[in-house]
mmCIF file of C-alpha atoms in Angstrom:
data_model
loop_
_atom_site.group_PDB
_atom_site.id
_atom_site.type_symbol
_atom_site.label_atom_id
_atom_site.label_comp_id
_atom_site.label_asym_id
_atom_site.label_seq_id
_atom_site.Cartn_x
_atom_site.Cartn_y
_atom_site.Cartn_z
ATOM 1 C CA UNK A 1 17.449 248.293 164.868
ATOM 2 C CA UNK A 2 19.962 247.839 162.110
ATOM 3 C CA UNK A 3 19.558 245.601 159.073
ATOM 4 C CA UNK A 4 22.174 243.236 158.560
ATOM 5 C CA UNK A 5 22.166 242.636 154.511
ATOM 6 C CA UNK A 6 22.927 239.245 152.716
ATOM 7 C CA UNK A 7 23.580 240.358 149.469
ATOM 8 C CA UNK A 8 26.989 239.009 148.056
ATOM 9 C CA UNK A 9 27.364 242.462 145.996
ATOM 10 C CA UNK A 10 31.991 242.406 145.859
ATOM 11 C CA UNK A 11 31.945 245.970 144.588
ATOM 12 C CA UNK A 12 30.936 249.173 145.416
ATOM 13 C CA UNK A 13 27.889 250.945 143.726
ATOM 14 C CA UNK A 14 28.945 254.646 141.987
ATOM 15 C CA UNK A 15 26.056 256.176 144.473
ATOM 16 C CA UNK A 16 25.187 255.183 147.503
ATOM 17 C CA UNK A 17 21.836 256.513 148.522
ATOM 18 C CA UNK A 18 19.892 257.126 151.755
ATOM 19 C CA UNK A 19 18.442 253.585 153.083
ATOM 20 C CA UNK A 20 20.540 251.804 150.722
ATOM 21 C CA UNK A 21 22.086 248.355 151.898
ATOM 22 C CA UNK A 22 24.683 246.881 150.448
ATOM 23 C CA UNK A 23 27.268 244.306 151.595
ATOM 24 C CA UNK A 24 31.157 244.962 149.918
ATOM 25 C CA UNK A 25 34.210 242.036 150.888
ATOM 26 C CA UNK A 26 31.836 241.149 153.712
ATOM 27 C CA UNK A 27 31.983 244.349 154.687
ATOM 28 C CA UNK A 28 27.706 245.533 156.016
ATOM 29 C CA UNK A 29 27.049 249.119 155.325
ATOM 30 C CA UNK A 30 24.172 250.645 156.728
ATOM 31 C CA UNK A 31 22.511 253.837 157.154
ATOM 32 C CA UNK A 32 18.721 255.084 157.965
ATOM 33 C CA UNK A 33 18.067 258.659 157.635
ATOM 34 C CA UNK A 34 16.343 260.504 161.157
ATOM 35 C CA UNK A 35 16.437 264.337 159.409
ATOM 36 C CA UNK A 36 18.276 266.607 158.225
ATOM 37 C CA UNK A 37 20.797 266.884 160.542
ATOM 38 C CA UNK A 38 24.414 266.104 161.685
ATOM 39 C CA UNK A 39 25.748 262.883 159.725
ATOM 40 C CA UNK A 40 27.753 260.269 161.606
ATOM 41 C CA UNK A 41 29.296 257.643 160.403
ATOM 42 C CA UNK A 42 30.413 254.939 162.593
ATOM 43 C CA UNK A 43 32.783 251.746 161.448
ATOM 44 C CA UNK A 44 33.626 249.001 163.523
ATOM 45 C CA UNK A 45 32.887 245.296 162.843
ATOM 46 C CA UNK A 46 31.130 244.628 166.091
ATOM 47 C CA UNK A 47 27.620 244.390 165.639
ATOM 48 C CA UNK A 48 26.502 244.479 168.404
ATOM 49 C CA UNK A 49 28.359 248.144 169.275
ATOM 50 C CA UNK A 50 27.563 249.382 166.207
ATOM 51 C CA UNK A 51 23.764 248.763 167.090
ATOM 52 C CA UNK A 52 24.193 250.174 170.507
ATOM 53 C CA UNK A 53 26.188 253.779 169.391
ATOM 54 C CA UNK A 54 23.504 254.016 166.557
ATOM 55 C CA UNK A 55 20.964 253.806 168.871
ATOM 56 C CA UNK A 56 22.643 256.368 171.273
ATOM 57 C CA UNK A 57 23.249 258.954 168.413
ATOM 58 C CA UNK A 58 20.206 258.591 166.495
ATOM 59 C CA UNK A 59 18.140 259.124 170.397
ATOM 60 C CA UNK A 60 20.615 262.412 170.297
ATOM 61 C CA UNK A 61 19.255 263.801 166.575
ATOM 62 C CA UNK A 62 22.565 262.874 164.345
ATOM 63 C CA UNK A 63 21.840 261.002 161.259
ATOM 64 C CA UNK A 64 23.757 257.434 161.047
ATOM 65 C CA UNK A 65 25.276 255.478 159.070
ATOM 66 C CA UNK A 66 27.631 252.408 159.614
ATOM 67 C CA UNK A 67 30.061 250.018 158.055
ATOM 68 C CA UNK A 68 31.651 246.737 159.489
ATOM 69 C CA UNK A 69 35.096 246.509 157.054
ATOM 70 C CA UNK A 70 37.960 248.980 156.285
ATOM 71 C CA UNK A 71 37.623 248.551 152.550
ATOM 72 C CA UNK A 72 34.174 250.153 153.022
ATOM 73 C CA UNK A 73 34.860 252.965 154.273
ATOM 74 C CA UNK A 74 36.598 256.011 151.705
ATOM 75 C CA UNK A 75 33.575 254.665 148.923
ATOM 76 C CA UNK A 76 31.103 255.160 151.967
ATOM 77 C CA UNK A 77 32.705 258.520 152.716
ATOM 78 C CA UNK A 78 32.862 259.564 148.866
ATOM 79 C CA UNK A 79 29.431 259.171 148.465
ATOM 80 C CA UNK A 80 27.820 260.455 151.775
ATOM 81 C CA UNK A 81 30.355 262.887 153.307
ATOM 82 C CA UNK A 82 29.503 262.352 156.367
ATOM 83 C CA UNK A 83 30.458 265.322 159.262
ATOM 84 C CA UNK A 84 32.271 263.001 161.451
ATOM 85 C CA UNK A 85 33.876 259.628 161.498
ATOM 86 C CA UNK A 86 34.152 257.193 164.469
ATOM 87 C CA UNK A 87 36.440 255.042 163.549
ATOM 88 C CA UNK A 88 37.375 251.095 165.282
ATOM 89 C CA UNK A 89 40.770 250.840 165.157
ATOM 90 C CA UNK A 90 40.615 246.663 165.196
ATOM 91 C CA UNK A 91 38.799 246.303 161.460
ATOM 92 C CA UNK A 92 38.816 243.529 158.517
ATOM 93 C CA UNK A 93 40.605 244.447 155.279
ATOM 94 C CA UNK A 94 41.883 247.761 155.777
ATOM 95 C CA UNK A 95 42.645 248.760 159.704
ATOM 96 C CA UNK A 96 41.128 251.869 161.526
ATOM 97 C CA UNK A 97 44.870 253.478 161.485
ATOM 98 C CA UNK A 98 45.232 252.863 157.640
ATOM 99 C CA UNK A 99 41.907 254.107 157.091
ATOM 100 C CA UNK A 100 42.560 257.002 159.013
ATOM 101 C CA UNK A 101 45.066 258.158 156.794
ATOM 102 C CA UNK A 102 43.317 257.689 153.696
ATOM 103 C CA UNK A 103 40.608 259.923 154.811
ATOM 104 C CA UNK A 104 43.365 262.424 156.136
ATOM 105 C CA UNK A 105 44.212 262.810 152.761
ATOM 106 C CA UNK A 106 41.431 263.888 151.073
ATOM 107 C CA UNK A 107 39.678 265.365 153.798
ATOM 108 C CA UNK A 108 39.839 266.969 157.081
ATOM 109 C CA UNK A 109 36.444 265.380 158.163
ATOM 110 C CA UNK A 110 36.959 264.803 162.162
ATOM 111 C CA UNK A 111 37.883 261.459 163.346
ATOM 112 C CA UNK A 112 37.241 259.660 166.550
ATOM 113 C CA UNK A 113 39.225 256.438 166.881
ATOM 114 C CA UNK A 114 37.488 253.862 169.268
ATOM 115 C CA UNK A 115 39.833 251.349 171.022
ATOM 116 C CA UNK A 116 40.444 249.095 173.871
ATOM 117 C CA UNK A 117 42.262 250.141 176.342
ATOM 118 C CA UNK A 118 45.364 247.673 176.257
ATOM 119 C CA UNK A 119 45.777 249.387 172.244
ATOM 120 C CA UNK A 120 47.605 252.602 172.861
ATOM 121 C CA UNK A 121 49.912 251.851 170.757
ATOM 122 C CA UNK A 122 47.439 251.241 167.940
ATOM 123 C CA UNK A 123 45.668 254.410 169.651
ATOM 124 C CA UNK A 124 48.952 256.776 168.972
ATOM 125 C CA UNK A 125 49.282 255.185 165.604
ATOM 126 C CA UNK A 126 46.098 256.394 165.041
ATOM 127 C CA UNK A 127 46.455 260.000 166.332
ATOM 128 C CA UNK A 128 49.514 260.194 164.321
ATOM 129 C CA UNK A 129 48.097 259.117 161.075
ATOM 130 C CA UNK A 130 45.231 262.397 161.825
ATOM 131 C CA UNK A 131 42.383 261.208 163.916
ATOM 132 C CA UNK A 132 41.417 264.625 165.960
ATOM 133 C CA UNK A 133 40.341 262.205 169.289
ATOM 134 C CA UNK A 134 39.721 258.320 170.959
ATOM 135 C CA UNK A 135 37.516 256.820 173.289
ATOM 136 C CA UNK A 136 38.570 253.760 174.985
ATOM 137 C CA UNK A 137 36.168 250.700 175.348
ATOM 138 C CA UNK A 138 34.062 250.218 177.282
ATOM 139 C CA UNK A 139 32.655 254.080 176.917
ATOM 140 C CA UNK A 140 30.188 255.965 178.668
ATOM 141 C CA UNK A 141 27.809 257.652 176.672
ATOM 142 C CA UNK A 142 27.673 260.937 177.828
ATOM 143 C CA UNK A 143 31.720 260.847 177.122
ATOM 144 C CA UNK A 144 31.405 259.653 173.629
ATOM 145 C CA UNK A 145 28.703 262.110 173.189
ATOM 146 C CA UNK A 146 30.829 265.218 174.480
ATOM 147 C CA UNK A 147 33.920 264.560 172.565
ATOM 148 C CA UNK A 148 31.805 264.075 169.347
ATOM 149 C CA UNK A 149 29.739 267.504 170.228
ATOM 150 C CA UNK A 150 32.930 268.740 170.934
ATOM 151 C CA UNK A 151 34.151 268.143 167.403
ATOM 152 C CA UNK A 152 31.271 269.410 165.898
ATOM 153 C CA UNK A 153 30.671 272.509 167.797
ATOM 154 C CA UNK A 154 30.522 275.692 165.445
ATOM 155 C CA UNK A 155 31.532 278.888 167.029
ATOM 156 C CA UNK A 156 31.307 282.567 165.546
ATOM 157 C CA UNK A 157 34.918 283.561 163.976
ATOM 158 C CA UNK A 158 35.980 286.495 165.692
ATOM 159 C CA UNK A 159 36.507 289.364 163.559
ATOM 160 C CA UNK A 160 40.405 290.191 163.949
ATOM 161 C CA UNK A 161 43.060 288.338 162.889
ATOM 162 C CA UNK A 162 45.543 287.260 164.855
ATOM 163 C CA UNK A 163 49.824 286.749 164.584
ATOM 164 C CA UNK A 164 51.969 284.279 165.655
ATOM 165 C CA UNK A 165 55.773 283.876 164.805
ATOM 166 C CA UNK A 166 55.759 284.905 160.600
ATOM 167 C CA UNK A 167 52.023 283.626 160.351
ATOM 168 C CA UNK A 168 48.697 285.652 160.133
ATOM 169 C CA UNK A 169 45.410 283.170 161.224
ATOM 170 C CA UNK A 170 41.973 285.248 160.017
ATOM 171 C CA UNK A 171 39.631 283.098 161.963
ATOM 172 C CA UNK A 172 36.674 284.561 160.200
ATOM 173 C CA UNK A 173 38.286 282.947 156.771
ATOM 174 C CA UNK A 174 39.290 280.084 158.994
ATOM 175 C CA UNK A 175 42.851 280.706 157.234
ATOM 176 C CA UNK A 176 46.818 280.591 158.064
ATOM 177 C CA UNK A 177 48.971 282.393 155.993
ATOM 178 C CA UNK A 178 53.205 282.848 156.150
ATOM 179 C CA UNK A 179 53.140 285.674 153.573
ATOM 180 C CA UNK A 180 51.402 284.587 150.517
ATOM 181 C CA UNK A 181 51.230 281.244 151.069
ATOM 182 C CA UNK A 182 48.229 279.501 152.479
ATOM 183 C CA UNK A 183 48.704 276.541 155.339
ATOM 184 C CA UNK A 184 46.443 273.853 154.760
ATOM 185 C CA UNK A 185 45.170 272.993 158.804
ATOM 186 C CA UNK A 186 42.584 270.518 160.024
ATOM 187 C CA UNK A 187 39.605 272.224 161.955
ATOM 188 C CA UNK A 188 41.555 271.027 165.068
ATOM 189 C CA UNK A 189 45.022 272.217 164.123
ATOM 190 C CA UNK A 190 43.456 275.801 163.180
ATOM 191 C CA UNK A 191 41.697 275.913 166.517
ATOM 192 C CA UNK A 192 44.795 274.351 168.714
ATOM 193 C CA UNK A 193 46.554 277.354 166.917
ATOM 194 C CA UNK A 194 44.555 280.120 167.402
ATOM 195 C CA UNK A 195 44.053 279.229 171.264
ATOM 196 C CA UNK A 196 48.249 279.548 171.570
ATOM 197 C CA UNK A 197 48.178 282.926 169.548
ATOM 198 C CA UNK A 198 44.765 284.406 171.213
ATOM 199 C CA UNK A 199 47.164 284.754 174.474
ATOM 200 C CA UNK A 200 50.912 285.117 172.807
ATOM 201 C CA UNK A 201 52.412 285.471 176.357
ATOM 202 C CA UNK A 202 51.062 282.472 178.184
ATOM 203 C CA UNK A 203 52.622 279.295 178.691
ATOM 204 C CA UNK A 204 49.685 276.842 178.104
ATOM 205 C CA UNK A 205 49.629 273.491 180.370
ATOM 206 C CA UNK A 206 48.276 270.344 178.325
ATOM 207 C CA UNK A 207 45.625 270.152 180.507
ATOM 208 C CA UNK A 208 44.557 273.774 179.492
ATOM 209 C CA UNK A 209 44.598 272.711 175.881
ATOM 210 C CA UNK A 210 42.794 269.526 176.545
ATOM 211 C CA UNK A 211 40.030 272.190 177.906
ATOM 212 C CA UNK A 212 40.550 274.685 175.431
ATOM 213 C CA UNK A 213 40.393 272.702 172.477
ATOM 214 C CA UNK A 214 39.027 269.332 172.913
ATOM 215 C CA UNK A 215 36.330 269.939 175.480
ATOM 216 C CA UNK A 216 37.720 267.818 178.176
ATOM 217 C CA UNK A 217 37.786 268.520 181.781
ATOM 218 C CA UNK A 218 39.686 267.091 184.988
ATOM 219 C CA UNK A 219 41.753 264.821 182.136
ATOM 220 C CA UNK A 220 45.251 263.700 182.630
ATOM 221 C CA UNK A 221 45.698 262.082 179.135
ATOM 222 C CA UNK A 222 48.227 264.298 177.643
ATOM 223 C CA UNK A 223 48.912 262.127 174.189
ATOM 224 C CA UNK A 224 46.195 263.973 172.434
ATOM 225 C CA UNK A 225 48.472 267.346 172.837
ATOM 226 C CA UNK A 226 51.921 266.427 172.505
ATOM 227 C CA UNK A 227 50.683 263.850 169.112
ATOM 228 C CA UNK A 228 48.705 266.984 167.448
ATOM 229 C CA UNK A 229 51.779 269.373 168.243
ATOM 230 C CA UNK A 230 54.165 267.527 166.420
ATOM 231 C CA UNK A 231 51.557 267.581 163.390
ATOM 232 C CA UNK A 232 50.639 271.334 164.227
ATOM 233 C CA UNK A 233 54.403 271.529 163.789
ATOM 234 C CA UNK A 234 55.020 269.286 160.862
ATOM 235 C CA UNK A 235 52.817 272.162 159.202
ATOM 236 C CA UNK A 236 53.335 275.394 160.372
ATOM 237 C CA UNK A 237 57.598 274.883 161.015
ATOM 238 C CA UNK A 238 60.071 275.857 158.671
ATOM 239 C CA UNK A 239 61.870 273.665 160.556
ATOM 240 C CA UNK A 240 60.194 271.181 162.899
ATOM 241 C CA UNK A 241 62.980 270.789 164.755
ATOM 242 C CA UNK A 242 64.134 274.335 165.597
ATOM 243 C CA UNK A 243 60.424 275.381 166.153
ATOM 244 C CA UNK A 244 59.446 279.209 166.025
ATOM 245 C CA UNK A 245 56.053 279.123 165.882
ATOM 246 C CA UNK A 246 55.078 276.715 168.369
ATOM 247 C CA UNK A 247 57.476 276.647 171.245
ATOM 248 C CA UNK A 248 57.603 274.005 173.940
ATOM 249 C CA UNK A 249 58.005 275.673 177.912
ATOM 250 C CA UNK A 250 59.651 272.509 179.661
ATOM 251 C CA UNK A 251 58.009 270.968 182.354
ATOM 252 C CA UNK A 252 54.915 273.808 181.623
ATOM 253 C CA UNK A 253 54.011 273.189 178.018
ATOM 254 C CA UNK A 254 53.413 275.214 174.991
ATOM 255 C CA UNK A 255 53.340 279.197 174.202
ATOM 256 C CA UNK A 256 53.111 281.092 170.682
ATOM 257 C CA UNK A 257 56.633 281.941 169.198
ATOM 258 C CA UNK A 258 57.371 285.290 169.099
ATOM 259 C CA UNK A 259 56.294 287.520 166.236
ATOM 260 C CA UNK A 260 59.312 290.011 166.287
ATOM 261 C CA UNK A 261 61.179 288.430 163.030
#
């Protein structure tokens, strides 16, 4: 089970090493090493969850470590870089959507923000600040698993690159470029894109690209879509609001602009 420290430490040390506990503004940290694989870690103040998702990763081979306060969180993240980040979005000192941010950043680690289900506001917040997914409490654990497998999943990089609107994607380089500039795309941005410009002439439904890139099936939560659009947008647009490389199909959804400029 997890350790639950007493030590009144009210700083963080330079290094934080495997197995090492250490309590910061109240804040527990935690972490036990189970091999060398995938690193979690999860943050949310309630014990007894923490204990329980621990449990359910470290039974499915991920390495885990775990902090209960939102000042904990970027020196926790600094020091372990961690391959994923389930983040509360209900946490002491700094909260899960501020702390989402921060980590956007400096990094484009993925992020899954955990929340009840009368948050969605908070939830939105949180999508918009540049967490890739959410689960809603209470979760099953075969759905928390799949949308963190989901995020972690490494496919092969096809070979050829591919065009959309002005922009060139080399999925081998895992790269966008408009000319000689490089685009600077989360994991899930790059892959949201590449799905629209692997078939430039199909209108994609948000229920496609919940499939397509998130892993989900039979879902009618569209947020996730139309949130990471507008930041897929925010990116890749010369002008967000006259979009030409990510074009909206009313009523439908989303196709690949047109690369005839």
């Amino acid at each position: 089970m997890l350790i639950y420290p007493n030590s009144n430490r009210k700083s963080p040390p330079s290094i934080i090493r495997k197995n090492e506990i250490f309590n910061w503004y109240n804040g527990d940290v935690w972490q036990r090493e189970v091999g060398a694989n995938m690193h979690i870690l999860v943050v949310d103040d309630d014990p007894a969850i923490t204990e329980m998702v621990a449990i359910l990763l470290e039974t499915d081979g991920y390495e885990v470590s775990a902090c209960a306060h939102g000042d904990a969180v970027l020196p926790l993240y600094r020091a372990q870089r961690p391959d994923l980040v389930l983040l509360d979005v209900m946490l002491p000192g700094m909260d899960g959507v501020s702390v989402a941010r921060a980590l956007r950043e400096e990094s484009d680690v993925p992020i899954i923000m955990m929340s009840a289900k009368t948050d969605s506001v908070d939830v939105i917040a949180g999508l918009e600040a540049g967490a890739d997914d959410y689960v809603t409490k209470p979760f099953e654990n075969s759905v928390l698993l799949a949308r963190i497998k989901a995020r972690l999943r490494r496919q092969e990089p096809e070979s050829d690159t591919l065009k959309i609107a002005d922009l060139v994607i080399d999925p081998k380089a895992h790269e966008v470029r408009r000319g000689d500039e490089v685009l600077h795309l989360t994991p899930l941005e790059f892959d949201l894109l590449k799905v629209l410009a692997s078939k430039p002439y199909q209108v994609f439904t948000r229920e496609e690209l919940l499939e397509q890139v998130w892993g989900y099936r039979h879902s009618s939560d569209t947020r996730l879509v139309n949130v990471h659009i507008q930041r897929l947008r925010a990116k890749v647009e010369k002008d967000p609001e006259n979009p030409e490389v990510v074009l909206t199909v009313r009523g439908v959804g989303y196709r690949a602009g047109s690369t005839e400029q």
